[in-house]
Amino acid sequence: MLGAKGYPAALEWIARRAEAFVIPLTAIVVGMALFSLFIALVGKSPILLYETMWRGGFGSWFSIQNSLSRAAPLLLAALCVALPARLGLVVIGGEGAIVLGGVSAAAIGVALSGAPSFIVILAMGVAGLAAGGIWIGAVGALRHYRVVNETISSLLMAYIAIALMNQLVEGPLRDPASLNKPSTQPLADIYRIGNIPGMEVHWGLAVGVVACVLSWVLIEKTRWGFAARIAGGNVRAAQVQGLAVGPLIVGFTALAGGFAGLAGMLEVAAVQGSANGSLAAGYGYTGILVAFLARHNPLAIIPVAILLGGIDASGGLIQRRMDLPDATVLVLQGMLFIVILLSETLYGRFKAFNPDLWQRAS
C-alpha cells in the first residue's frame, strides 16, 4: 500500500515516529561524548568509566535489581513533569512533593500504629498522594488564577517543602532515639512494603509502571487527555471551544504532584522505614531529565527511568574503582540535560522525518 506521497505507507508511518526516538538517542550520544572529554581532561579513561558504569548499573543481576530500585521513584517523579507538560507547563518542583509525601506518610503510619497493616499502608498512600497533590496543585492554581510562572513557583515551593520537612523531622515528629540523624519514629515491619517475589526490588517499581501506563491511557485515550492536549497547544483556542482550562490545569498538576508524593511514601515505606533528610535525594530533579528524554511520553518514561536508575546506581562503583567523586554521575546527567534541551530546536527540521515534504520519485 502506498502513502500520500507515493511511498509505502509503512515507511511513512516509521518516518513520522522515528524523530521522537532518533533525536533523543543522538542527544544522549552527544552528551556522553562531551562527558568523555571532561573525563579525559581530569586524567581518567572514558572507556574504563563507561565500562564501570555498565557493570555498576546492568552488569549483574544484583546491579540490575539495584538499578530497578532506583528507577522506581524516578518513574513517579518524571510523571510530575510529564503530565503538566501536556498542558504546556514546565513544573520542576517535584522534589518538594516527594519530601512532603514521605513526611505525611510517615506521620500517618506512626499515628495509626496498631491498626491492620492493609489499612495503614493504604492510609499512608493516600496521605502521600494528598500532600503531593495539594502542593503541586497549588502551583497550577497560581499559574491559572494569578498568572504566576509555574517553573519559578514550583522550584521555590520545593525549597519551602524541604525546609518544612526538616522542621517537622527535627521538631514535632522527631524520634527521640534518632540522635545523629533526626528522623521520625520507624515504621513497624508489618507496615513496610516488601519486595516483588523473586527480586530484591520493592513493589514501588510495579506501582510506578502501572502509574505510567494509566497516565498514557489518560492522555491518549480519554476526553480529559484530549482536552489537555488542545489546551497545551493553544490555551485561547481551548477557551474559545468552551474547555474548562482552569480545572484542567489544577487537576493535571494535582495528579502530577500526587504521583511525586506517592514516590515519597514508597521511599519511606519500602526503603528507609522513616522520614528523614534522605528523602531529599534528588529524585525530583533527576525526574526532570527522565521526562524530557522521554519527550513527556508516559510509556517512554519507563525505559528512560531504568537507564537513569542504572547511571545513578553506578556512582558508588565509579568512586571505588576510578577514584572519582560519587557526584560524577550528576555531571553526566547535567550534560545530558543541556544537550537534550538544545536538541529541542531540531524537531521538525529534518525532511527525512516528515513524509509531507518528500517528493515523488521522478
Short mmCIF file of N, CA, C and O in Angstrom, two decimals, residues 101-229:
data_model
loop_
_atom_site.label_atom_id
_atom_site.label_comp_id
_atom_site.label_asym_id
_atom_site.label_seq_id
_atom_site.Cartn_x
_atom_site.Cartn_y
_atom_site.Cartn_z
N GLY A 101 5.29 14.23 50.69
CA GLY A 101 4.59 12.95 50.64
C GLY A 101 5.19 11.94 51.60
O GLY A 101 4.47 11.20 52.28
N GLY A 102 6.52 11.92 51.68
CA GLY A 102 7.18 11.00 52.59
C GLY A 102 6.92 11.32 54.04
O GLY A 102 6.64 10.43 54.86
N VAL A 103 6.99 12.60 54.40
CA VAL A 103 6.75 13.02 55.79
C VAL A 103 5.30 12.73 56.18
O VAL A 103 5.03 12.23 57.28
N SER A 104 4.37 13.05 55.29
CA SER A 104 2.95 12.81 55.59
C SER A 104 2.68 11.33 55.79
O SER A 104 1.96 10.93 56.71
N ALA A 105 3.26 10.50 54.92
CA ALA A 105 3.06 9.06 55.05
C ALA A 105 3.65 8.53 56.35
O ALA A 105 3.04 7.70 57.03
N ALA A 106 4.84 9.01 56.72
CA ALA A 106 5.46 8.57 57.97
C ALA A 106 4.63 8.97 59.17
O ALA A 106 4.45 8.19 60.12
N ALA A 107 4.10 10.19 59.15
CA ALA A 107 3.28 10.67 60.28
C ALA A 107 2.02 9.83 60.42
O ALA A 107 1.63 9.46 61.54
N ILE A 108 1.37 9.52 59.30
CA ILE A 108 0.16 8.70 59.35
C ILE A 108 0.48 7.29 59.82
O ILE A 108 -0.25 6.68 60.60
N GLY A 109 1.60 6.73 59.33
CA GLY A 109 1.98 5.38 59.72
C GLY A 109 2.21 5.25 61.21
O GLY A 109 1.83 4.25 61.82
N VAL A 110 2.83 6.27 61.80
CA VAL A 110 3.08 6.25 63.25
C VAL A 110 1.77 6.48 64.01
O VAL A 110 1.49 5.83 65.02
N ALA A 111 0.94 7.42 63.52
CA ALA A 111 -0.30 7.74 64.21
C ALA A 111 -1.27 6.56 64.23
O ALA A 111 -2.03 6.39 65.20
N LEU A 112 -1.27 5.74 63.20
CA LEU A 112 -2.19 4.60 63.12
C LEU A 112 -1.56 3.30 63.59
O LEU A 112 -2.10 2.23 63.30
N SER A 113 -0.44 3.39 64.27
CA SER A 113 0.23 2.19 64.76
C SER A 113 -0.73 1.34 65.58
O SER A 113 -1.40 1.83 66.48
N GLY A 114 -0.80 0.06 65.25
CA GLY A 114 -1.71 -0.85 65.93
C GLY A 114 -2.88 -1.25 65.07
O GLY A 114 -3.55 -2.26 65.34
N ALA A 115 -3.17 -0.48 64.02
CA ALA A 115 -4.26 -0.81 63.11
C ALA A 115 -3.81 -1.89 62.13
O ALA A 115 -2.61 -2.16 62.00
N PRO A 116 -4.73 -2.54 61.43
CA PRO A 116 -4.35 -3.56 60.45
C PRO A 116 -3.41 -3.00 59.39
O PRO A 116 -3.54 -1.84 58.98
N SER A 117 -2.47 -3.82 58.95
CA SER A 117 -1.43 -3.34 58.04
C SER A 117 -2.00 -2.80 56.73
O SER A 117 -1.53 -1.79 56.21
N PHE A 118 -3.02 -3.47 56.19
CA PHE A 118 -3.61 -3.01 54.93
C PHE A 118 -4.16 -1.60 55.07
O PHE A 118 -3.96 -0.75 54.18
N ILE A 119 -4.84 -1.34 56.17
CA ILE A 119 -5.44 -0.02 56.40
C ILE A 119 -4.35 1.03 56.53
O ILE A 119 -4.44 2.13 55.96
N VAL A 120 -3.31 0.71 57.26
CA VAL A 120 -2.23 1.68 57.49
C VAL A 120 -1.49 2.00 56.19
O VAL A 120 -1.24 3.16 55.87
N ILE A 121 -1.14 0.97 55.42
CA ILE A 121 -0.41 1.20 54.17
C ILE A 121 -1.27 2.00 53.19
O ILE A 121 -0.79 2.91 52.51
N LEU A 122 -2.57 1.66 53.14
CA LEU A 122 -3.48 2.41 52.27
C LEU A 122 -3.56 3.87 52.71
O LEU A 122 -3.52 4.79 51.87
N ALA A 123 -3.67 4.10 54.02
CA ALA A 123 -3.75 5.47 54.54
C ALA A 123 -2.46 6.24 54.25
O ALA A 123 -2.49 7.43 53.94
N MET A 124 -1.32 5.56 54.36
CA MET A 124 -0.05 6.20 54.05
C MET A 124 0.00 6.61 52.57
O MET A 124 0.48 7.69 52.22
N GLY A 125 -0.49 5.72 51.70
CA GLY A 125 -0.51 6.04 50.28
C GLY A 125 -1.40 7.23 49.98
O GLY A 125 -1.03 8.13 49.20
N VAL A 126 -2.57 7.27 50.61
CA VAL A 126 -3.49 8.40 50.42
C VAL A 126 -2.87 9.68 50.94
O VAL A 126 -2.98 10.75 50.32
N ALA A 127 -2.19 9.59 52.09
CA ALA A 127 -1.55 10.78 52.66
C ALA A 127 -0.46 11.31 51.73
O ALA A 127 -0.34 12.53 51.52
N GLY A 128 0.35 10.40 51.17
CA GLY A 128 1.38 10.83 50.24
C GLY A 128 0.80 11.46 49.00
O GLY A 128 1.27 12.51 48.53
N LEU A 129 -0.23 10.82 48.43
CA LEU A 129 -0.89 11.38 47.25
C LEU A 129 -1.48 12.75 47.54
O LEU A 129 -1.33 13.69 46.73
N ALA A 130 -2.15 12.88 48.69
CA ALA A 130 -2.81 14.14 49.02
C ALA A 130 -1.79 15.26 49.23
O ALA A 130 -1.97 16.38 48.74
N ALA A 131 -0.72 14.96 49.96
CA ALA A 131 0.27 16.00 50.25
C ALA A 131 0.92 16.50 48.97
O ALA A 131 1.02 17.71 48.73
N GLY A 132 1.37 15.56 48.12
CA GLY A 132 1.98 15.96 46.86
C GLY A 132 0.99 16.64 45.94
O GLY A 132 1.33 17.63 45.25
N GLY A 133 -0.26 16.14 45.90
CA GLY A 133 -1.27 16.72 45.03
C GLY A 133 -1.63 18.14 45.41
O GLY A 133 -1.76 19.02 44.55
N ILE A 134 -1.77 18.38 46.69
CA ILE A 134 -2.08 19.74 47.15
C ILE A 134 -0.93 20.69 46.85
O ILE A 134 -1.14 21.83 46.41
N TRP A 135 0.28 20.21 47.06
CA TRP A 135 1.46 21.08 46.89
C TRP A 135 1.65 21.50 45.43
O TRP A 135 1.80 22.69 45.14
N ILE A 136 1.63 20.55 44.52
CA ILE A 136 1.83 20.89 43.11
C ILE A 136 0.53 21.42 42.50
O ILE A 136 0.58 22.24 41.57
N GLY A 137 -0.61 20.98 43.01
CA GLY A 137 -1.86 21.56 42.55
C GLY A 137 -1.92 23.05 42.83
O GLY A 137 -2.50 23.82 42.04
N ALA A 138 -1.32 23.47 43.94
CA ALA A 138 -1.26 24.91 44.24
C ALA A 138 -0.44 25.65 43.20
O ALA A 138 -0.74 26.81 42.87
N VAL A 139 0.58 24.99 42.65
CA VAL A 139 1.37 25.60 41.57
C VAL A 139 0.49 25.85 40.35
O VAL A 139 0.55 26.92 39.72
N GLY A 140 -0.34 24.85 40.00
CA GLY A 140 -1.25 25.01 38.88
C GLY A 140 -2.27 26.11 39.13
O GLY A 140 -2.60 26.88 38.21
N ALA A 141 -2.78 26.20 40.36
CA ALA A 141 -3.75 27.25 40.68
C ALA A 141 -3.11 28.63 40.59
O ALA A 141 -3.71 29.58 40.07
N LEU A 142 -1.89 28.75 41.08
CA LEU A 142 -1.18 30.03 40.97
C LEU A 142 -0.96 30.41 39.50
O LEU A 142 -1.07 31.58 39.13
N ARG A 143 -0.67 29.40 38.69
CA ARG A 143 -0.43 29.68 37.27
C ARG A 143 -1.69 30.18 36.58
O ARG A 143 -1.66 31.15 35.81
N HIS A 144 -2.82 29.52 36.83
CA HIS A 144 -4.03 29.87 36.10
C HIS A 144 -4.73 31.11 36.66
O HIS A 144 -5.14 31.99 35.89
N TYR A 145 -4.84 31.17 37.99
CA TYR A 145 -5.67 32.23 38.58
C TYR A 145 -4.89 33.49 38.90
O TYR A 145 -5.49 34.57 38.99
N ARG A 146 -3.56 33.36 39.09
CA ARG A 146 -2.77 34.55 39.42
C ARG A 146 -1.64 34.79 38.42
O ARG A 146 -0.82 35.70 38.61
N VAL A 147 -1.56 33.98 37.35
CA VAL A 147 -0.57 34.12 36.28
C VAL A 147 0.86 34.12 36.84
O VAL A 147 1.72 34.89 36.41
N VAL A 148 1.11 33.27 37.84
CA VAL A 148 2.45 33.12 38.40
C VAL A 148 3.18 32.03 37.60
O VAL A 148 2.64 30.94 37.42
N ASN A 149 4.36 32.33 37.14
CA ASN A 149 5.13 31.36 36.35
C ASN A 149 5.32 30.06 37.13
O ASN A 149 5.86 30.06 38.24
N GLU A 150 4.87 28.95 36.54
CA GLU A 150 4.87 27.67 37.25
C GLU A 150 6.28 27.12 37.46
O GLU A 150 6.52 26.40 38.44
N THR A 151 7.21 27.44 36.56
CA THR A 151 8.58 26.95 36.73
C THR A 151 9.22 27.55 37.96
O THR A 151 9.81 26.84 38.79
N ILE A 152 9.08 28.86 38.11
CA ILE A 152 9.67 29.54 39.26
C ILE A 152 8.95 29.15 40.55
O ILE A 152 9.59 28.83 41.56
N SER A 153 7.62 29.17 40.52
CA SER A 153 6.88 28.88 41.75
C SER A 153 7.10 27.45 42.22
O SER A 153 7.26 27.20 43.42
N SER A 154 7.15 26.48 41.29
CA SER A 154 7.35 25.09 41.71
C SER A 154 8.74 24.89 42.29
O SER A 154 8.92 24.14 43.26
N LEU A 155 9.75 25.56 41.71
CA LEU A 155 11.10 25.43 42.23
C LEU A 155 11.21 26.06 43.62
O LEU A 155 11.78 25.45 44.54
N LEU A 156 10.65 27.25 43.79
CA LEU A 156 10.71 27.90 45.11
C LEU A 156 9.93 27.11 46.15
O LEU A 156 10.35 26.99 47.30
N MET A 157 8.78 26.55 45.75
CA MET A 157 8.00 25.76 46.68
C MET A 157 8.71 24.47 47.06
O MET A 157 8.48 23.92 48.15
N ALA A 158 9.57 23.96 46.18
CA ALA A 158 10.36 22.78 46.54
C ALA A 158 11.29 23.10 47.70
O ALA A 158 11.45 22.30 48.63
N TYR A 159 11.93 24.27 47.66
CA TYR A 159 12.80 24.67 48.77
C TYR A 159 12.00 24.85 50.05
O TYR A 159 12.46 24.49 51.14
N ILE A 160 10.80 25.42 49.93
CA ILE A 160 9.94 25.58 51.11
C ILE A 160 9.56 24.22 51.68
O ILE A 160 9.56 24.00 52.90
N ALA A 161 9.24 23.28 50.79
CA ALA A 161 8.85 21.94 51.24
C ALA A 161 9.99 21.25 51.98
O ALA A 161 9.77 20.59 53.01
N ILE A 162 11.19 21.37 51.47
CA ILE A 162 12.34 20.76 52.14
C ILE A 162 12.56 21.39 53.51
O ILE A 162 12.86 20.69 54.49
N ALA A 163 12.38 22.71 53.60
CA ALA A 163 12.51 23.38 54.89
C ALA A 163 11.43 22.90 55.86
O ALA A 163 11.70 22.68 57.05
N LEU A 164 10.20 22.72 55.37
CA LEU A 164 9.12 22.21 56.22
C LEU A 164 9.43 20.80 56.70
O LEU A 164 9.20 20.46 57.87
N MET A 165 9.95 19.98 55.79
CA MET A 165 10.31 18.61 56.15
C MET A 165 11.37 18.61 57.25
O MET A 165 11.24 17.88 58.26
N ASN A 166 12.39 19.43 57.10
CA ASN A 166 13.43 19.50 58.13
C ASN A 166 12.87 19.97 59.46
O ASN A 166 13.24 19.45 60.53
N GLN A 167 11.97 20.94 59.41
CA GLN A 167 11.38 21.47 60.63
C GLN A 167 10.56 20.40 61.34
O GLN A 167 10.64 20.24 62.57
N LEU A 168 9.77 19.64 60.59
CA LEU A 168 8.92 18.61 61.19
C LEU A 168 9.75 17.44 61.72
O LEU A 168 9.50 16.94 62.81
N VAL A 169 10.74 17.02 60.92
CA VAL A 169 11.55 15.87 61.32
C VAL A 169 12.44 16.20 62.51
O VAL A 169 12.68 15.35 63.38
N GLU A 170 12.90 17.42 62.58
CA GLU A 170 13.76 17.82 63.70
C GLU A 170 12.96 18.40 64.87
O GLU A 170 13.54 18.70 65.91
N GLY A 171 11.65 18.54 64.69
CA GLY A 171 10.82 19.12 65.73
C GLY A 171 9.74 18.17 66.22
O GLY A 171 10.02 17.14 66.85
N PRO A 172 8.46 18.46 65.90
CA PRO A 172 7.35 17.70 66.50
C PRO A 172 7.29 16.23 66.13
O PRO A 172 6.74 15.43 66.89
N LEU A 173 7.83 15.83 64.98
CA LEU A 173 7.76 14.43 64.56
C LEU A 173 9.03 13.65 64.85
O LEU A 173 9.12 12.47 64.53
N ARG A 174 9.98 14.26 65.51
CA ARG A 174 11.28 13.61 65.70
C ARG A 174 11.20 12.46 66.69
O ARG A 174 10.57 12.54 67.74
N ASP A 175 11.88 11.39 66.33
CA ASP A 175 12.04 10.26 67.23
C ASP A 175 13.16 10.58 68.21
O ASP A 175 14.29 10.85 67.79
N PRO A 176 12.88 10.60 69.52
CA PRO A 176 13.94 10.94 70.49
C PRO A 176 15.17 10.05 70.39
O PRO A 176 16.27 10.46 70.77
N ALA A 177 14.99 8.85 69.85
CA ALA A 177 16.12 7.93 69.75
C ALA A 177 17.03 8.24 68.57
O ALA A 177 18.14 7.70 68.48
N SER A 178 16.58 9.10 67.66
CA SER A 178 17.41 9.44 66.50
C SER A 178 18.30 10.62 66.87
O SER A 178 17.86 11.77 66.87
N LEU A 179 19.55 10.34 67.18
CA LEU A 179 20.45 11.36 67.69
C LEU A 179 21.26 12.02 66.58
O LEU A 179 21.15 13.22 66.33
N ASN A 180 22.07 11.24 65.87
CA ASN A 180 22.95 11.82 64.86
C ASN A 180 22.20 12.24 63.60
O ASN A 180 22.59 13.20 62.93
N LYS A 181 21.15 11.51 63.27
CA LYS A 181 20.37 11.81 62.06
C LYS A 181 18.91 11.89 62.43
O LYS A 181 18.22 10.88 62.54
N PRO A 182 18.38 13.10 62.66
CA PRO A 182 16.98 13.24 63.06
C PRO A 182 16.04 12.58 62.06
O PRO A 182 16.20 12.71 60.84
N SER A 183 15.06 11.86 62.59
CA SER A 183 14.08 11.18 61.75
C SER A 183 12.81 10.96 62.54
O SER A 183 12.78 11.14 63.77
N THR A 184 11.75 10.57 61.85
CA THR A 184 10.51 10.23 62.53
C THR A 184 10.66 8.84 63.14
O THR A 184 11.64 8.12 62.88
N GLN A 185 9.70 8.46 63.95
CA GLN A 185 9.74 7.12 64.53
C GLN A 185 9.68 6.08 63.42
O GLN A 185 8.95 6.24 62.45
N PRO A 186 10.44 5.00 63.56
CA PRO A 186 10.45 3.98 62.49
C PRO A 186 9.12 3.25 62.40
O PRO A 186 8.42 3.06 63.40
N LEU A 187 8.78 2.88 61.19
CA LEU A 187 7.56 2.11 60.97
C LEU A 187 7.76 0.67 61.43
O LEU A 187 8.86 0.11 61.31
N ALA A 188 6.70 0.09 61.95
CA ALA A 188 6.76 -1.33 62.30
C ALA A 188 6.92 -2.16 61.02
O ALA A 188 6.50 -1.75 59.94
N ASP A 189 7.51 -3.31 61.15
CA ASP A 189 7.77 -4.15 59.98
C ASP A 189 6.50 -4.49 59.21
O ASP A 189 6.53 -4.62 57.97
N ILE A 190 5.39 -4.64 59.90
CA ILE A 190 4.15 -5.03 59.22
C ILE A 190 3.61 -3.89 58.34
O ILE A 190 2.75 -4.12 57.49
N TYR A 191 4.13 -2.68 58.55
CA TYR A 191 3.69 -1.54 57.74
C TYR A 191 4.68 -1.19 56.63
O TYR A 191 4.53 -0.19 55.95
N ARG A 192 5.68 -2.04 56.48
CA ARG A 192 6.66 -1.82 55.42
C ARG A 192 6.22 -2.54 54.14
O ARG A 192 5.59 -3.59 54.19
N ILE A 193 6.54 -1.96 53.02
CA ILE A 193 6.23 -2.57 51.72
C ILE A 193 7.38 -3.48 51.32
O ILE A 193 8.53 -3.05 51.26
N GLY A 194 7.07 -4.72 51.04
CA GLY A 194 8.10 -5.71 50.75
C GLY A 194 8.55 -5.70 49.29
O GLY A 194 8.23 -4.79 48.50
N ASN A 195 9.29 -6.74 48.93
CA ASN A 195 9.85 -6.86 47.59
C ASN A 195 8.97 -7.69 46.67
O ASN A 195 8.18 -8.53 47.13
N ILE A 196 9.12 -7.47 45.40
CA ILE A 196 8.46 -8.29 44.39
C ILE A 196 9.01 -9.71 44.50
O ILE A 196 10.23 -9.89 44.62
N PRO A 197 8.18 -10.73 44.50
CA PRO A 197 8.68 -12.11 44.65
C PRO A 197 9.77 -12.45 43.63
O PRO A 197 9.63 -12.18 42.44
N GLY A 198 10.86 -13.03 44.13
CA GLY A 198 11.96 -13.43 43.28
C GLY A 198 12.94 -12.31 42.95
O GLY A 198 13.90 -12.54 42.22
N MET A 199 12.72 -11.13 43.52
CA MET A 199 13.59 -9.99 43.22
C MET A 199 13.86 -9.20 44.50
O MET A 199 13.04 -9.20 45.42
N GLU A 200 14.99 -8.54 44.53
CA GLU A 200 15.29 -7.63 45.62
C GLU A 200 14.92 -6.20 45.19
O GLU A 200 15.72 -5.27 45.29
N VAL A 201 13.71 -6.08 44.69
CA VAL A 201 13.18 -4.80 44.23
C VAL A 201 11.80 -4.62 44.84
O VAL A 201 10.95 -5.53 44.73
N HIS A 202 11.58 -3.50 45.50
CA HIS A 202 10.30 -3.32 46.20
C HIS A 202 9.16 -3.07 45.21
O HIS A 202 9.36 -2.75 44.03
N TRP A 203 7.95 -3.18 45.72
CA TRP A 203 6.75 -3.07 44.90
C TRP A 203 6.54 -1.67 44.32
O TRP A 203 5.67 -1.48 43.47
N GLY A 204 7.34 -0.71 44.75
CA GLY A 204 7.23 0.62 44.18
C GLY A 204 7.50 0.64 42.68
O GLY A 204 6.95 1.48 41.96
N LEU A 205 8.33 -0.29 42.20
CA LEU A 205 8.60 -0.36 40.77
C LEU A 205 7.32 -0.70 40.01
O LEU A 205 7.01 -0.07 38.99
N ALA A 206 6.57 -1.68 40.52
CA ALA A 206 5.31 -2.06 39.87
C ALA A 206 4.32 -0.91 39.92
O ALA A 206 3.59 -0.65 38.95
N VAL A 207 4.27 -0.21 41.05
CA VAL A 207 3.37 0.94 41.18
C VAL A 207 3.73 2.01 40.15
O VAL A 207 2.85 2.59 39.50
N GLY A 208 5.02 2.27 39.99
CA GLY A 208 5.46 3.28 39.03
C GLY A 208 5.11 2.90 37.60
O GLY A 208 4.67 3.75 36.81
N VAL A 209 5.31 1.64 37.25
CA VAL A 209 4.99 1.18 35.89
C VAL A 209 3.49 1.31 35.63
O VAL A 209 3.06 1.79 34.57
N VAL A 210 2.68 0.88 36.60
CA VAL A 210 1.23 0.99 36.45
C VAL A 210 0.81 2.45 36.31
O VAL A 210 -0.06 2.80 35.49
N ALA A 211 1.43 3.33 37.10
CA ALA A 211 1.11 4.76 37.02
C ALA A 211 1.44 5.32 35.64
O ALA A 211 0.68 6.14 35.10
N CYS A 212 2.55 4.89 35.06
CA CYS A 212 2.92 5.35 33.72
C CYS A 212 1.91 4.87 32.68
O CYS A 212 1.51 5.63 31.78
N VAL A 213 1.52 3.61 32.77
CA VAL A 213 0.54 3.07 31.82
C VAL A 213 -0.79 3.79 31.94
O VAL A 213 -1.41 4.18 30.93
N LEU A 214 -1.27 3.98 33.17
CA LEU A 214 -2.54 4.68 33.37
C LEU A 214 -2.46 6.13 32.90
O LEU A 214 -3.43 6.67 32.37
N SER A 215 -1.31 6.75 33.09
CA SER A 215 -1.14 8.14 32.63
C SER A 215 -1.20 8.21 31.11
O SER A 215 -1.78 9.16 30.55
N TRP A 216 -0.61 7.22 30.45
CA TRP A 216 -0.68 7.19 28.99
C TRP A 216 -2.12 7.03 28.52
O TRP A 216 -2.57 7.69 27.58
N VAL A 217 -2.86 6.15 29.19
CA VAL A 217 -4.27 5.97 28.84
C VAL A 217 -5.04 7.27 29.06
O VAL A 217 -5.87 7.67 28.22
N LEU A 218 -4.77 7.95 30.16
CA LEU A 218 -5.44 9.21 30.45
C LEU A 218 -5.18 10.24 29.36
O LEU A 218 -6.12 10.91 28.89
N ILE A 219 -3.94 10.35 28.93
CA ILE A 219 -3.57 11.39 27.96
C ILE A 219 -4.02 11.04 26.55
O ILE A 219 -4.51 11.91 25.82
N GLU A 220 -3.89 9.79 26.18
CA GLU A 220 -4.12 9.40 24.78
C GLU A 220 -5.51 8.85 24.49
O GLU A 220 -5.95 8.88 23.34
N LYS A 221 -6.21 8.37 25.52
CA LYS A 221 -7.45 7.65 25.25
C LYS A 221 -8.69 8.23 25.93
O LYS A 221 -9.76 7.63 25.84
N THR A 222 -8.56 9.34 26.62
CA THR A 222 -9.71 9.92 27.31
C THR A 222 -9.97 11.34 26.83
O THR A 222 -9.09 11.99 26.27
N ARG A 223 -11.18 11.81 27.06
CA ARG A 223 -11.52 13.18 26.64
C ARG A 223 -10.76 14.22 27.45
O ARG A 223 -10.49 15.30 26.97
N TRP A 224 -10.40 13.88 28.71
CA TRP A 224 -9.62 14.83 29.52
C TRP A 224 -8.23 14.99 28.93
O TRP A 224 -7.70 16.09 28.88
N GLY A 225 -7.65 13.88 28.51
CA GLY A 225 -6.34 13.96 27.88
C GLY A 225 -6.39 14.72 26.57
O GLY A 225 -5.49 15.52 26.27
N PHE A 226 -7.44 14.49 25.79
CA PHE A 226 -7.60 15.22 24.53
C PHE A 226 -7.74 16.72 24.79
O PHE A 226 -7.12 17.54 24.11
N ALA A 227 -8.55 17.06 25.79
CA ALA A 227 -8.72 18.47 26.14
C ALA A 227 -7.41 19.08 26.61
O ALA A 227 -7.08 20.24 26.30
N ALA A 228 -6.62 18.31 27.37
CA ALA A 228 -5.34 18.80 27.85
C ALA A 228 -4.39 19.07 26.70
O ALA A 228 -3.66 20.07 26.69
N ARG A 229 -4.38 18.19 25.70
CA ARG A 229 -3.50 18.39 24.56
C ARG A 229 -3.92 19.62 23.76
O ARG A 229 -3.06 20.37 23.27
#
